[in-house]
XYZ file of C-alpha atoms in Angstrom:
521
model
C 25.314 14.956 -26.583
C 24.652 18.249 -25.375
C 23.958 19.092 -21.765
C 20.238 19.235 -21.810
C 19.681 23.432 -19.962
C 16.213 23.918 -18.797
C 15.399 27.608 -21.461
C 13.038 28.568 -18.539
C 10.893 32.235 -19.042
C 10.886 33.002 -16.479
C 12.183 31.837 -12.573
C 9.776 29.696 -10.986
C 7.706 31.177 -7.510
C 5.666 29.415 -5.798
C 5.346 28.160 -1.985
C 3.536 24.704 -0.453
C 0.856 25.107 1.373
C 1.740 24.738 5.880
C -2.010 23.462 6.080
C -3.320 20.204 6.037
C -5.087 19.215 2.198
C -8.518 17.610 1.713
C -8.454 14.062 0.440
C -9.376 15.444 -3.466
C -6.679 17.867 -3.085
C -3.634 16.301 -1.856
C -4.925 13.022 -4.982
C -4.341 15.066 -7.084
C -0.890 16.978 -6.165
C -0.323 13.194 -6.037
C -1.681 13.222 -10.048
C -0.222 14.423 -13.691
C -2.210 15.105 -16.947
C -1.255 14.899 -20.215
C -1.913 15.062 -23.690
C -0.974 12.092 -26.633
C -2.578 12.471 -30.214
C -3.607 8.610 -29.615
C -3.834 5.913 -27.167
C -0.858 4.729 -26.141
C -1.412 1.383 -27.890
C -1.486 -2.599 -26.487
C 1.992 -2.007 -25.180
C 4.141 -4.885 -27.132
C 8.109 -3.817 -26.090
C 8.776 -6.089 -29.325
C 5.892 -3.941 -30.995
C 5.885 -0.610 -33.402
C 3.098 0.868 -34.531
C 0.427 1.003 -32.832
C 2.546 1.205 -29.977
C 3.905 4.739 -28.238
C 7.393 4.542 -27.641
C 6.938 6.986 -24.506
C 4.546 4.689 -23.313
C 6.787 1.359 -23.885
C 9.313 2.953 -22.353
C 7.238 3.576 -19.029
C 6.628 0.120 -18.566
C 9.475 -1.898 -20.122
C 13.473 -1.278 -18.964
C 17.013 -2.333 -21.022
C 20.019 -4.562 -19.862
C 21.398 -1.207 -19.764
C 20.573 2.692 -19.922
C 21.472 5.000 -22.516
C 21.746 8.576 -20.292
C 22.630 12.116 -22.055
C 26.171 12.845 -23.297
C 26.483 9.114 -24.899
C 27.506 7.101 -22.046
C 26.106 3.408 -21.106
C 24.634 2.488 -17.469
C 22.497 0.163 -15.382
C 19.186 -0.669 -15.539
C 18.486 -4.643 -15.440
C 21.821 -5.454 -15.428
C 24.153 -4.404 -13.112
C 27.515 -5.368 -15.152
C 28.464 -6.406 -18.943
C 31.660 -7.272 -20.144
C 32.820 -8.677 -24.191
C 34.079 -12.012 -25.574
C 35.767 -12.239 -28.236
C 31.897 -11.593 -30.461
C 30.228 -12.281 -27.472
C 28.350 -10.106 -24.654
C 28.289 -11.191 -20.872
C 25.228 -9.740 -18.097
C 24.998 -9.907 -15.153
C 21.487 -9.657 -14.271
C 20.040 -7.056 -11.473
C 18.526 -9.066 -8.432
C 15.367 -8.883 -6.182
C 13.317 -7.468 -9.318
C 10.151 -9.011 -10.149
C 7.947 -7.631 -13.643
C 4.375 -5.994 -11.787
C 2.491 -9.563 -12.298
C 5.327 -10.867 -9.707
C 6.771 -13.077 -11.774
C 10.727 -12.896 -10.896
C 12.794 -11.160 -13.382
C 15.622 -14.002 -14.505
C 17.933 -15.205 -16.966
C 14.904 -16.899 -18.340
C 12.670 -13.961 -18.460
C 15.202 -12.095 -20.756
C 15.920 -15.514 -23.072
C 12.555 -16.361 -23.182
C 12.014 -12.492 -24.953
C 14.797 -12.114 -26.972
C 14.161 -15.572 -28.919
C 10.558 -14.504 -29.136
C 12.509 -11.174 -31.327
C 14.565 -13.708 -32.609
C 11.272 -15.582 -34.133
C 10.071 -12.681 -35.677
C 13.106 -11.013 -36.920
C 11.139 -9.831 -40.263
C 9.875 -7.222 -37.963
C 13.032 -6.107 -36.968
C 15.302 -6.241 -39.923
C 15.665 -2.196 -40.075
C 17.828 -2.848 -36.201
C 21.390 -4.576 -36.998
C 21.082 -5.956 -33.556
C 18.467 -8.412 -34.315
C 19.883 -9.197 -37.287
C 23.571 -10.120 -35.568
C 22.501 -12.157 -32.458
C 22.611 -15.387 -33.196
C 20.763 -16.651 -29.718
C 20.682 -15.852 -26.511
C 21.378 -18.266 -23.090
C 20.541 -18.340 -19.999
C 24.210 -18.902 -17.927
C 22.865 -19.796 -14.725
C 19.639 -17.747 -13.232
C 21.178 -14.870 -12.641
C 23.540 -13.971 -15.868
C 23.314 -14.127 -19.571
C 25.281 -14.171 -22.805
C 24.019 -13.025 -26.342
C 25.763 -14.915 -28.568
C 26.878 -12.264 -32.152
C 27.676 -13.451 -35.514
C 30.553 -10.362 -35.485
C 31.821 -8.684 -32.695
C 29.965 -5.823 -33.457
C 30.449 -2.462 -32.049
C 26.848 -0.447 -31.562
C 25.698 -3.340 -29.657
C 25.016 -1.661 -26.139
C 23.736 1.492 -27.425
C 21.104 -0.570 -29.245
C 20.175 -3.305 -26.476
C 19.784 0.718 -24.461
C 16.683 1.101 -26.934
C 12.896 1.911 -26.517
C 12.195 -1.033 -28.345
C 12.849 -4.256 -29.319
C 14.873 -5.175 -26.859
C 13.151 -4.731 -23.737
C 11.484 -7.493 -21.101
C 7.796 -8.861 -20.775
C 6.955 -10.944 -17.775
C 7.433 -14.578 -19.587
C 3.589 -15.082 -18.472
C 3.140 -12.448 -21.197
C 4.200 -13.391 -23.937
C 2.065 -15.283 -26.866
C 3.424 -18.046 -28.652
C 2.602 -16.034 -32.232
C 3.559 -12.839 -30.920
C 2.718 -10.088 -28.950
C 1.904 -10.039 -25.050
C -1.842 -11.376 -23.570
C -1.164 -8.153 -21.326
C 1.310 -4.839 -21.101
C 3.304 -6.703 -18.072
C 7.030 -5.209 -17.651
C 9.715 -4.392 -14.514
C 9.355 0.270 -15.026
C 8.305 2.025 -12.649
C 4.551 2.668 -14.151
C 1.865 0.007 -14.918
C -1.136 0.966 -17.866
C -4.538 0.605 -15.306
C -6.690 1.820 -17.541
C -7.477 2.769 -21.831
C -11.350 4.625 -23.289
C -10.063 4.059 -26.188
C -10.323 7.672 -27.930
C -10.572 9.229 -24.480
C -7.621 9.051 -22.011
C -4.310 6.212 -20.577
C -4.322 6.322 -17.138
C -0.955 4.410 -15.668
C -0.051 4.580 -11.958
C 2.817 3.306 -9.864
C 3.992 -0.269 -10.415
C 3.748 -0.908 -6.496
C 6.948 -3.929 -7.592
C 8.980 -1.617 -8.384
C 12.827 -2.058 -8.085
C 13.630 1.149 -8.152
C 12.429 4.559 -6.690
C 9.151 5.027 -6.683
C 8.354 8.266 -8.781
C 6.913 10.982 -6.835
C 3.706 11.304 -8.526
C 1.372 8.129 -7.708
C -0.622 8.419 -11.546
C 0.239 9.697 -15.018
C -3.438 10.046 -16.768
C -2.894 10.826 -20.725
C -5.873 12.444 -22.245
C -6.170 11.784 -25.997
C -6.044 15.215 -27.387
C -5.500 14.741 -31.873
C -5.436 18.202 -32.478
C -2.860 20.741 -30.666
C -4.518 23.440 -31.163
C -7.417 21.885 -28.738
C -4.409 20.589 -26.459
C -3.251 24.247 -26.644
C -6.857 25.042 -24.947
C -6.649 22.019 -22.826
C -3.825 23.461 -20.807
C -4.802 26.951 -20.877
C -8.161 26.112 -18.862
C -5.976 23.462 -16.588
C -7.550 20.192 -17.828
C -3.812 19.274 -18.622
C -0.685 20.000 -16.396
C 2.066 19.190 -19.670
C 2.960 18.971 -22.901
C 6.148 17.797 -23.642
C 8.161 16.563 -27.491
C 8.955 17.455 -30.570
C 5.629 18.826 -32.050
C 2.538 18.611 -29.634
C 2.379 22.864 -30.109
C 2.628 24.504 -33.207
C 5.010 27.694 -33.180
C 2.730 30.859 -32.775
C 1.037 28.729 -29.696
C 4.396 28.131 -27.662
C 6.013 31.308 -28.251
C 2.099 32.575 -26.965
C 3.385 30.568 -23.860
C 6.451 31.517 -23.773
C 5.624 35.122 -23.337
C 2.402 34.096 -21.219
C 4.036 34.739 -17.289
C 1.246 32.145 -16.601
C 3.484 29.128 -17.826
C 6.839 27.664 -17.914
C 8.048 26.682 -21.116
C 11.583 25.227 -21.965
C 13.850 23.926 -24.921
C 15.567 20.914 -25.459
C 19.352 21.071 -27.390
C 19.280 19.230 -30.318
C 18.014 15.939 -30.752
C 17.329 15.214 -34.529
C 16.983 16.341 -37.682
C 13.933 17.197 -39.121
C 14.409 17.076 -43.009
C 12.440 15.900 -45.756
C 13.752 12.687 -48.668
C 14.305 12.963 -51.528
C 13.055 10.819 -54.569
C 16.710 9.963 -56.540
C 14.608 6.809 -57.881
C 11.883 8.370 -59.279
C 12.093 11.537 -62.294
C 12.638 14.852 -62.059
C 14.748 13.677 -58.827
C 15.854 11.079 -60.215
C 18.824 13.750 -61.710
C 21.504 14.792 -59.640
C 20.912 18.630 -60.480
C 17.394 19.256 -59.682
C 18.223 17.851 -55.946
C 21.525 20.006 -55.408
C 18.831 23.125 -56.958
C 15.977 21.941 -54.537
C 19.373 22.780 -51.710
C 20.339 26.200 -53.299
C 16.712 26.951 -53.888
C 15.182 26.145 -49.571
C 15.761 29.516 -47.587
C 16.028 27.318 -44.145
C 17.120 30.340 -41.976
C 13.466 31.772 -42.970
C 12.094 28.984 -42.554
C 13.600 28.324 -38.793
C 12.395 31.661 -38.297
C 8.075 32.441 -39.547
C 7.360 28.836 -39.624
C 9.826 27.265 -36.696
C 9.585 30.687 -34.842
C 13.447 30.314 -33.838
C 12.436 27.318 -31.499
C 14.454 24.766 -33.549
C 18.117 26.149 -35.210
C 18.530 25.956 -38.821
C 20.491 22.491 -40.169
C 22.710 22.224 -43.326
C 23.728 18.246 -43.384
C 21.896 14.988 -41.974
C 23.069 14.700 -38.667
C 23.740 17.925 -35.644
C 27.654 17.791 -35.285
C 27.134 16.549 -31.192
C 26.693 12.693 -33.077
C 29.660 10.403 -32.668
C 31.198 10.086 -36.410
C 29.197 13.528 -37.492
C 31.006 16.508 -37.163
C 32.470 16.483 -40.642
C 32.685 19.767 -41.731
C 30.659 19.333 -44.664
C 30.413 22.000 -47.151
C 26.530 23.697 -46.992
C 24.216 24.258 -49.243
C 23.439 27.694 -48.633
C 20.444 29.454 -50.261
C 21.442 31.002 -53.155
C 18.622 31.263 -55.936
C 20.454 32.300 -58.916
C 22.981 29.018 -58.197
C 19.843 26.922 -58.502
C 18.695 28.275 -61.421
C 22.021 28.053 -63.171
C 22.217 24.532 -62.274
C 18.804 23.687 -63.972
C 19.767 26.120 -67.054
C 22.980 23.561 -67.900
C 21.291 21.228 -67.017
C 18.310 21.369 -69.888
C 15.713 22.960 -67.608
C 14.567 25.923 -69.221
C 11.644 28.205 -68.434
C 8.642 28.809 -69.888
C 7.732 31.750 -71.972
C 5.468 33.088 -69.535
C 7.166 34.700 -66.528
C 6.696 32.724 -63.449
C 6.171 30.039 -65.069
C 7.812 26.105 -64.147
C 10.941 24.646 -66.504
C 10.347 22.206 -69.180
C 12.756 20.261 -70.405
C 12.435 17.722 -73.903
C 8.288 18.107 -73.075
C 8.102 17.163 -69.367
C 7.635 19.801 -66.889
C 9.781 20.427 -63.766
C 7.309 18.969 -61.294
C 6.570 16.426 -58.087
C 4.944 15.444 -55.466
C 5.971 16.907 -51.527
C 3.426 14.714 -49.228
C 3.034 15.159 -45.724
C 0.616 14.605 -43.307
C -2.359 16.626 -43.456
C -3.275 16.984 -40.003
C 0.059 17.937 -38.831
C -0.364 21.871 -39.044
C 3.767 22.589 -38.834
C 4.127 20.361 -41.549
C 1.501 21.735 -44.190
C 3.193 25.179 -43.422
C 6.653 23.943 -43.892
C 5.108 22.890 -46.911
C 3.707 25.988 -48.065
C 7.064 27.684 -47.396
C 9.035 25.433 -49.208
C 6.543 25.461 -52.011
C 6.747 28.914 -52.614
C 10.555 29.208 -52.556
C 10.909 26.252 -55.188
C 8.234 27.911 -57.252
C 10.659 30.777 -57.521
C 13.246 28.919 -59.468
C 10.816 27.500 -61.517
C 9.792 23.892 -60.081
C 6.078 23.112 -60.301
C 5.712 21.374 -56.441
C 2.455 19.928 -55.909
C 1.053 19.170 -52.163
C -0.429 16.256 -50.601
C -1.541 16.369 -47.406
C -2.926 13.204 -46.734
C -3.969 10.708 -43.914
C -0.934 9.315 -41.504
C -1.483 5.262 -42.693
C -1.567 6.662 -46.590
C 1.560 9.339 -45.798
C 3.911 5.788 -44.603
C 2.619 3.989 -47.098
C 4.358 6.712 -49.369
C 7.715 6.190 -47.622
C 7.000 2.812 -48.214
C 6.501 2.258 -52.075
C 8.476 5.292 -52.610
C 5.356 6.855 -54.247
C 6.710 10.719 -53.456
C 9.374 13.174 -54.925
C 9.825 14.145 -51.601
C 8.090 13.577 -48.200
C 9.072 14.967 -44.664
C 11.356 12.106 -42.954
C 13.115 12.355 -39.522
C 16.681 11.320 -37.698
C 16.032 9.016 -34.635
C 18.219 11.221 -32.695
C 20.456 9.780 -29.721
C 21.019 6.359 -29.458
C 20.228 5.663 -32.564
C 21.997 8.713 -34.636
C 24.259 7.404 -36.938
C 24.151 4.198 -37.180
C 20.645 2.778 -36.515
C 19.653 5.381 -38.695
C 22.584 4.210 -41.021
C 21.396 0.034 -40.886
C 18.210 0.717 -41.901
C 18.835 2.974 -45.022
C 18.887 -0.602 -46.780
C 15.424 -1.583 -45.767
C 13.151 -1.179 -48.727
C 9.720 -0.280 -46.801
C 11.994 3.152 -45.486
C 12.103 6.436 -47.175
C 15.392 6.646 -46.638
C 15.390 3.204 -49.200
C 13.225 4.508 -51.429
C 15.218 7.912 -51.408
C 18.531 6.664 -52.814
C 17.433 4.038 -54.617
C 18.262 5.684 -57.393
C 22.082 6.138 -56.746
C 24.234 4.938 -58.812
C 26.858 4.628 -55.556
C 23.431 2.438 -53.896
C 25.253 -0.843 -53.555
C 28.067 0.252 -52.656
C 26.144 2.402 -49.539
C 24.404 -0.277 -48.058
C 27.801 -3.061 -48.042
C 29.815 0.077 -46.260
C 26.651 0.236 -43.388
C 26.847 -3.022 -43.379
C 30.783 -2.852 -43.025
C 30.653 -0.129 -40.269
C 28.296 -1.544 -37.830
C 30.841 -4.487 -37.178
C 33.380 -2.968 -37.962
C 36.762 -3.192 -34.698
C 39.394 -0.014 -35.703
C 38.167 2.808 -35.063
C 40.293 4.459 -37.507
C 38.446 2.790 -39.998
C 34.890 2.869 -38.958
C 35.645 6.765 -38.194
C 37.175 6.851 -42.448
C 33.906 4.695 -43.206
C 31.681 7.221 -41.516
C 32.969 9.892 -43.700
C 32.552 8.379 -47.295
C 28.902 7.384 -46.025
C 27.905 11.192 -44.634
C 29.925 12.696 -47.400
C 28.163 10.328 -50.220
C 24.451 11.228 -48.971
C 24.941 14.529 -48.598
C 26.913 15.787 -51.446
C 24.099 13.604 -53.797
C 21.925 15.302 -52.166
C 18.912 12.867 -51.381
C 18.073 14.977 -47.686
C 17.041 18.362 -47.553
C 17.249 18.901 -43.939
C 15.561 21.885 -42.344
C 16.289 21.956 -38.785
C 17.558 20.021 -35.552
C 14.637 18.638 -33.845
C 13.823 19.923 -30.287
C 11.979 19.105 -27.581
C 9.516 21.551 -26.216
C 7.702 22.056 -22.820
C 4.941 24.137 -21.301
C 4.193 23.619 -17.782
C 1.826 26.505 -15.813
C 3.868 28.033 -13.417
C 3.790 26.168 -9.474
C 3.369 22.255 -11.233
C 6.850 21.680 -9.464
C 9.851 19.645 -10.724
C 10.246 18.903 -14.932
C 13.317 17.422 -16.773
C 14.052 16.631 -19.798
C 14.509 12.695 -20.640
C 17.514 11.501 -21.720
C 16.570 10.958 -25.684
C 13.968 11.770 -27.763
C 11.782 9.787 -27.253
C 11.503 8.908 -23.152
C 9.112 11.707 -21.006
C 10.921 11.582 -17.899
C 7.514 10.881 -15.569
C 9.395 9.338 -12.832
C 11.490 12.366 -12.275
C 8.410 14.930 -12.606
C 7.511 16.488 -9.172
C 4.760 18.642 -8.140
C 5.161 21.729 -5.983
């Protein structure tokens, strides 16, 4: 991955007060108030929604940690080695969970077996399918027995979920945890449903203590309200991909009271195009969509240049993705020619949608109705495609219905993202084989879908670098040529905080917010 660089709008000029502060002011100086659209959730390290990933990463730690640039560094394991198909890990000594329970090989085995006991919940992650068992060699050493020599094992062990560790004392036999207890630098101190979550330092943390003593996360569902609370000082920081819309972020970037920053590309903002449902089942229709959408205009007018335009499924700064694939450039004439050649003829009236054998060239574009940015992008794409004779029906629905459509395939086009490092490309491709994912539904009409799935499975256990690179080339080229994804832009994280706050770095991955590295003043 590219080196993170803060694109600050102005330099910070602030001097600490030389006099002692009152008690309340001192406490405030050790606290950070953040915002998030929903509560942190039950914080099961092995669970998914409603668990929020930023919060899971605050409490729970992995054996190894992914760092920017693609490296793997020690976390709860200090050393590791591969022995045939297996991995052997030396565990960090002296680590305790926040309830005082020792972190040891037995704790690792208990957590991994809890995940393996519910493999169906984690079918998207091939490492879970590859792990046959975990064994405690001794109190400080764990062996993971794998079915194959699985090359992405270390990056997938670094993921926020599901292979992180809760205290064995809170693991429930039926799955989940009775309380959120990890080894990380934070503990969950309070949850008020619909209002806030409060995290405080883990006093038993084995590493360097965070500079902050407390992180208060206010639940603010609406982006406009979030901007107002930042303006009034109710929150100190916004951080993430779409916490503020483009206009609001630009306004803060020109406001001398605030510092803003944009990360390099982290993942891809895109739409999945359904190859299993008419009319997008036709390759010519999918290719016409690619040529008919003006990505540069979307980036300029909707995203306000906060994200670079994307022409491929993955940014070229990920492993195996810098392939030089020819882009589907914006070319309205080419899009119309493709449709004409495929038999889609415009209605007699000017500007009408096309038809073929009595069928209108119409389909649904689905988005989360409360997501103002998705709505704005959807409206712009609808306008672009109307100009080439496609009638796009916009369906803005609640999040549960939206994700239900991703799983069921009831869409013509639907918003989706890749996952960024360390998931891309291997883990994201691995998930394409799962029917519950929009990617599977988008690809299910392709004549080579079975071959795509077979090759994904093969590349993940390939031990020869040259063969692995060739397989990735075939997979990414095929998906590109079949036009089942409409890349829009490469996602970035954006942060805004009031000048004089202190130090706010970016995390190593899209979903980790480095509160432990933040400091006031």
